[in-house]
Tab-separated table of C-alpha atoms in Angstrom:
chain	number	residue	atom	x	y	z
A	163	LEU	CA	9.982	-53.779	60.254
A	164	ARG	CA	8.194	-55.684	57.936
A	165	THR	CA	6.723	-54.491	54.890
A	166	SER	CA	3.302	-56.075	54.216
A	167	PRO	CA	3.066	-57.636	51.073
A	168	ARG	CA	0.052	-55.562	50.483
A	169	LEU	CA	1.601	-51.963	50.625
A	170	LEU	CA	4.366	-53.662	48.543
A	171	CYS	CA	2.158	-54.561	46.176
A	172	ALA	CA	0.449	-50.946	46.348
A	173	ALA	CA	3.571	-49.246	46.330
A	174	THR	CA	4.559	-51.188	43.026
A	175	GLN	CA	1.210	-50.409	41.185
A	176	GLN	CA	1.927	-46.743	42.402
A	177	LYS	CA	5.006	-46.727	40.748
A	178	ASN	CA	3.799	-48.181	37.223
A	179	THR	CA	0.987	-46.135	36.989
A	180	GLY	CA	3.520	-43.170	37.774
A	181	GLN	CA	5.812	-44.483	34.650
A	182	ASN	CA	3.063	-44.947	32.666
A	183	LEU	CA	1.542	-41.381	33.110
A	184	GLU	CA	5.229	-40.262	32.098
A	185	GLU	CA	5.080	-42.335	28.863
A	186	ASP	CA	1.993	-41.706	27.729
A	187	GLN	CA	2.580	-37.702	28.568
A	188	SER	CA	5.986	-38.764	26.178
A	189	GLN	CA	4.069	-40.592	23.830
A	190	SER	CA	1.567	-37.676	23.268
A	191	GLN	CA	4.192	-34.996	22.892
A	192	ASN	CA	6.161	-37.142	20.699
A	193	GLU	CA	2.322	-37.120	18.682
A	194	GLN	CA	2.137	-33.488	19.244
A	195	LYS	CA	5.953	-33.169	17.766
A	196	VAL	CA	5.144	-35.129	14.528
A	197	GLU	CA	1.835	-33.393	14.085
A	198	PRO	CA	3.196	-29.495	13.975
A	199	SER	CA	5.766	-30.518	11.771
A	200	SER	CA	2.984	-32.113	9.219
A	201	ALA	CA	1.379	-29.031	9.624
A	202	GLU	CA	4.532	-26.767	9.218
A	203	LYS	CA	5.185	-28.477	6.115
A	204	LEU	CA	1.805	-27.800	4.643
A	205	LEU	CA	2.370	-24.272	5.412
A	206	ALA	CA	5.658	-24.150	3.906
A	207	GLU	CA	4.493	-25.462	0.779
A	208	GLU	CA	1.301	-23.675	0.763
A	209	LYS	CA	3.907	-20.303	1.151
A	210	ALA	CA	6.129	-20.838	-1.295
A	211	LYS	CA	3.135	-21.489	-3.988
A	212	LEU	CA	1.773	-17.824	-2.603
A	213	GLU	CA	5.174	-16.801	-3.039
A	214	GLU	CA	5.653	-18.148	-6.802
A	215	GLN	CA	2.029	-16.729	-7.750
A	216	LEU	CA	2.748	-13.271	-6.043
A	217	LYS	CA	5.980	-13.139	-8.073
A	218	GLU	CA	4.056	-14.063	-11.610
A	219	VAL	CA	1.193	-11.072	-10.749
A	220	THR	CA	4.632	-8.800	-9.957
A	221	GLU	CA	6.152	-9.408	-13.362
A	222	LYS	CA	2.802	-9.439	-15.473
A	223	TYR	CA	1.685	-5.843	-13.440
A	224	LYS	CA	5.389	-4.524	-14.224
A	225	ARG	CA	4.708	-5.864	-17.991
A	226	ALA	CA	1.434	-3.991	-17.899
A	227	LEU	CA	2.996	-1.125	-16.252
A	228	ALA	CA	5.567	-0.854	-19.386
A	229	ASP	CA	3.216	-1.420	-21.849
A	230	ALA	CA	0.909	1.340	-20.671
A	231	GLU	CA	3.665	3.690	-20.565
A	232	ASN	CA	4.885	2.494	-24.141
A	233	VAL	CA	1.362	3.083	-25.336
A	234	ARG	CA	1.140	6.466	-23.723
A	235	GLN	CA	4.729	7.744	-25.390
A	236	ARG	CA	3.722	6.743	-28.420
A	237	SER	CA	0.240	8.570	-28.344
A	238	GLN	CA	2.107	11.409	-27.138
A	239	LYS	CA	4.172	11.206	-30.102
A	240	LEU	CA	1.560	11.025	-32.466
A	241	VAL	CA	-0.471	13.577	-30.982
A	242	GLU	CA	2.727	15.873	-31.589
A	243	GLU	CA	3.310	14.789	-34.836
A	244	ALA	CA	-0.538	15.456	-35.789
A	245	LYS	CA	-0.105	19.024	-34.412
A	246	LEU	CA	2.990	19.648	-36.512
A	247	TYR	CA	2.171	17.488	-39.708
A	248	GLY	CA	-1.592	17.930	-39.679
A	249	ILE	CA	-1.409	21.035	-42.157
A	250	GLN	CA	0.784	18.948	-44.344
A	251	SER	CA	-1.697	18.416	-47.455
A	252	PHE	CA	-3.016	21.941	-47.074
A	253	CYS	CA	0.458	23.263	-47.325
A	254	LYS	CA	1.169	21.090	-50.516
A	255	ASP	CA	-2.026	23.025	-52.232
A	256	LEU	CA	-0.569	26.298	-51.211
A	257	LEU	CA	2.823	25.294	-52.640
A	258	GLU	CA	1.131	25.482	-56.165
A	259	VAL	CA	0.211	28.982	-55.538
A	260	ALA	CA	3.215	30.242	-54.346
A	261	ASP	CA	4.910	28.684	-57.342
A	262	ILE	CA	2.401	30.397	-59.736
A	263	LEU	CA	3.213	33.927	-58.006
A	264	GLU	CA	7.062	33.438	-58.251
A	265	LYS	CA	6.224	32.654	-62.391
A	266	ALA	CA	4.106	35.559	-62.599
A	267	THR	CA	6.798	37.930	-61.002
A	268	GLU	CA	9.596	36.149	-63.193
A	269	SER	CA	7.779	36.643	-66.275
A	270	VAL	CA	7.638	40.344	-65.900
A	271	PRO	CA	10.400	41.891	-68.181
A	272	LYS	CA	12.380	44.260	-65.609
A	273	GLU	CA	13.013	46.751	-68.223
A	274	GLU	CA	9.074	47.520	-68.586
A	275	ILE	CA	8.631	48.423	-64.667
A	276	LYS	CA	8.844	51.974	-65.134
A	277	ASP	CA	7.043	54.927	-63.816
A	278	GLU	CA	5.634	55.677	-67.542
A	279	ASN	CA	3.895	52.330	-67.003
A	280	PRO	CA	2.242	52.552	-63.791
A	281	HIS	CA	-0.499	50.065	-63.830
A	282	LEU	CA	2.133	46.994	-64.960
A	283	LYS	CA	4.419	48.669	-62.156
A	284	SER	CA	1.867	48.833	-59.287
A	285	LEU	CA	0.697	45.062	-60.414
A	286	TYR	CA	4.235	43.672	-60.549
A	287	GLU	CA	4.837	45.205	-57.032
A	288	GLY	CA	1.533	43.905	-55.611
A	289	LEU	CA	2.667	40.375	-56.737
A	290	VAL	CA	5.943	40.663	-55.142
A	291	MET	CA	4.316	41.771	-51.822
A	292	THR	CA	1.706	38.966	-52.006
A	293	GLU	CA	4.973	36.428	-52.533
A	294	MET	CA	6.614	37.866	-49.572
A	295	GLN	CA	3.866	37.843	-47.423
A	296	ILE	CA	2.727	34.228	-48.483
A	297	GLN	CA	6.943	33.625	-47.586
A	298	LYS	CA	6.388	35.084	-44.129
A	299	VAL	CA	2.942	32.754	-43.586
A	300	PHE	CA	4.627	29.638	-44.499
A	301	LYS	CA	7.996	30.743	-42.542
A	302	LYS	CA	5.683	30.876	-39.460
A	303	HIS	CA	4.065	27.653	-39.913
A	304	GLY	CA	7.655	25.701	-40.174
A	305	LEU	CA	7.216	25.736	-44.000
A	306	LEU	CA	10.737	26.806	-45.386
A	307	ARG	CA	11.842	27.137	-49.061
A	308	LEU	CA	15.047	24.617	-50.342
A	309	ASN	CA	16.573	26.649	-53.138
A	310	PRO	CA	19.993	24.572	-53.387
A	311	VAL	CA	22.170	26.083	-56.349
A	312	GLY	CA	25.781	25.133	-55.628
A	313	ALA	CA	25.050	22.681	-52.834
A	314	LYS	CA	25.792	18.911	-52.776
A	315	PHE	CA	22.921	16.728	-53.633
A	316	ASP	CA	20.932	15.304	-51.360
A	317	PRO	CA	18.411	12.213	-52.107
A	318	TYR	CA	16.212	13.188	-49.253
A	319	GLU	CA	15.584	16.746	-50.479
A	320	HIS	CA	16.564	17.199	-54.006
A	321	GLU	CA	15.202	15.169	-57.467
A	322	ALA	CA	17.599	14.846	-59.711
A	323	LEU	CA	15.978	15.618	-63.416
A	324	PHE	CA	19.385	15.546	-65.209
A	325	HIS	CA	23.145	14.879	-64.799
A	326	ALA	CA	25.578	17.398	-67.199
A	327	PRO	CA	28.965	18.381	-67.267
A	328	VAL	CA	29.590	21.892	-65.763
A	329	GLU	CA	33.078	23.452	-66.119
A	330	GLY	CA	34.073	24.992	-62.796
A	331	GLN	CA	32.045	23.189	-60.508
A	332	GLU	CA	32.644	20.021	-58.607
A	333	PRO	CA	30.708	16.913	-59.434
A	334	GLY	CA	27.940	16.109	-57.302
A	335	THR	CA	26.812	19.400	-56.755
A	336	ILE	CA	23.693	21.276	-57.681
A	337	ALA	CA	23.890	23.425	-60.755
A	338	LEU	CA	20.448	24.439	-61.446
A	339	VAL	CA	16.960	24.308	-59.944
A	340	SER	CA	13.994	23.623	-61.987
A	341	LYS	CA	11.544	24.008	-59.467
A	342	ILE	CA	11.807	24.960	-55.653
A	343	GLY	CA	11.411	22.509	-52.736
A	344	TYR	CA	10.017	22.790	-49.519
A	345	LYS	CA	10.712	21.309	-45.700
A	346	LEU	CA	7.899	20.910	-43.091
A	347	HIS	CA	9.468	21.538	-39.740
A	348	GLY	CA	13.074	19.547	-40.899
A	349	ARG	CA	10.669	16.795	-42.989
A	350	THR	CA	10.640	16.929	-46.941
A	351	LEU	CA	7.571	18.092	-48.111
A	352	ARG	CA	8.313	18.715	-51.840
A	353	PRO	CA	12.051	17.686	-52.831
A	354	ALA	CA	13.360	20.589	-55.217
A	355	LEU	CA	13.613	19.403	-59.216
A	356	VAL	CA	17.336	19.962	-59.762
A	357	GLY	CA	20.173	19.492	-62.334
A	358	VAL	CA	23.057	17.595	-60.787
A	359	VAL	CA	26.903	18.055	-62.118
A	360	LYS	CA	28.248	14.890	-63.286
A	361	ASP	CA	32.043	14.104	-64.513
A	362	ALA	CA	32.975	15.574	-67.791
């Protein structure tokens, strides 16, 4: 059997066409492979940028939350202090009244307080009761007396008027209180004016 040259030519042409088709397909597949990789690269870059931005925004958000919490705590502390110490100036003014009452009761001679002298006795008792009542009111509002005779000198609570040697007392202790001091909720409102023992 002889194959005609025409048939051979047609077969070769078909074979070549098939090869060309396969080459075209493989080439288009290679191009498709190249294209997604460049798109993936762009997406990866975009993703990295977005992640970086998210990280920055998260950090800023956390800092803003922390700042807001600090401001809230400071404001709360200021409000609490205002509640406690808002009456400070009023208390200072009342201390002068308490001092005058104390001096008035001290100035009355004890030997004169007798039943034979009813007016002076009732006046004195009224002064003592008023003084006791004002001290109760002070205590109720957190205002406490500082009468530190015999205590160690503390510059935060006492103000030294003088230093003098005193027999039988340890140096640095308070020998005399010239003016009573006061504390409001643990904070010194008025230091006690004192005389301090020093070395002989």
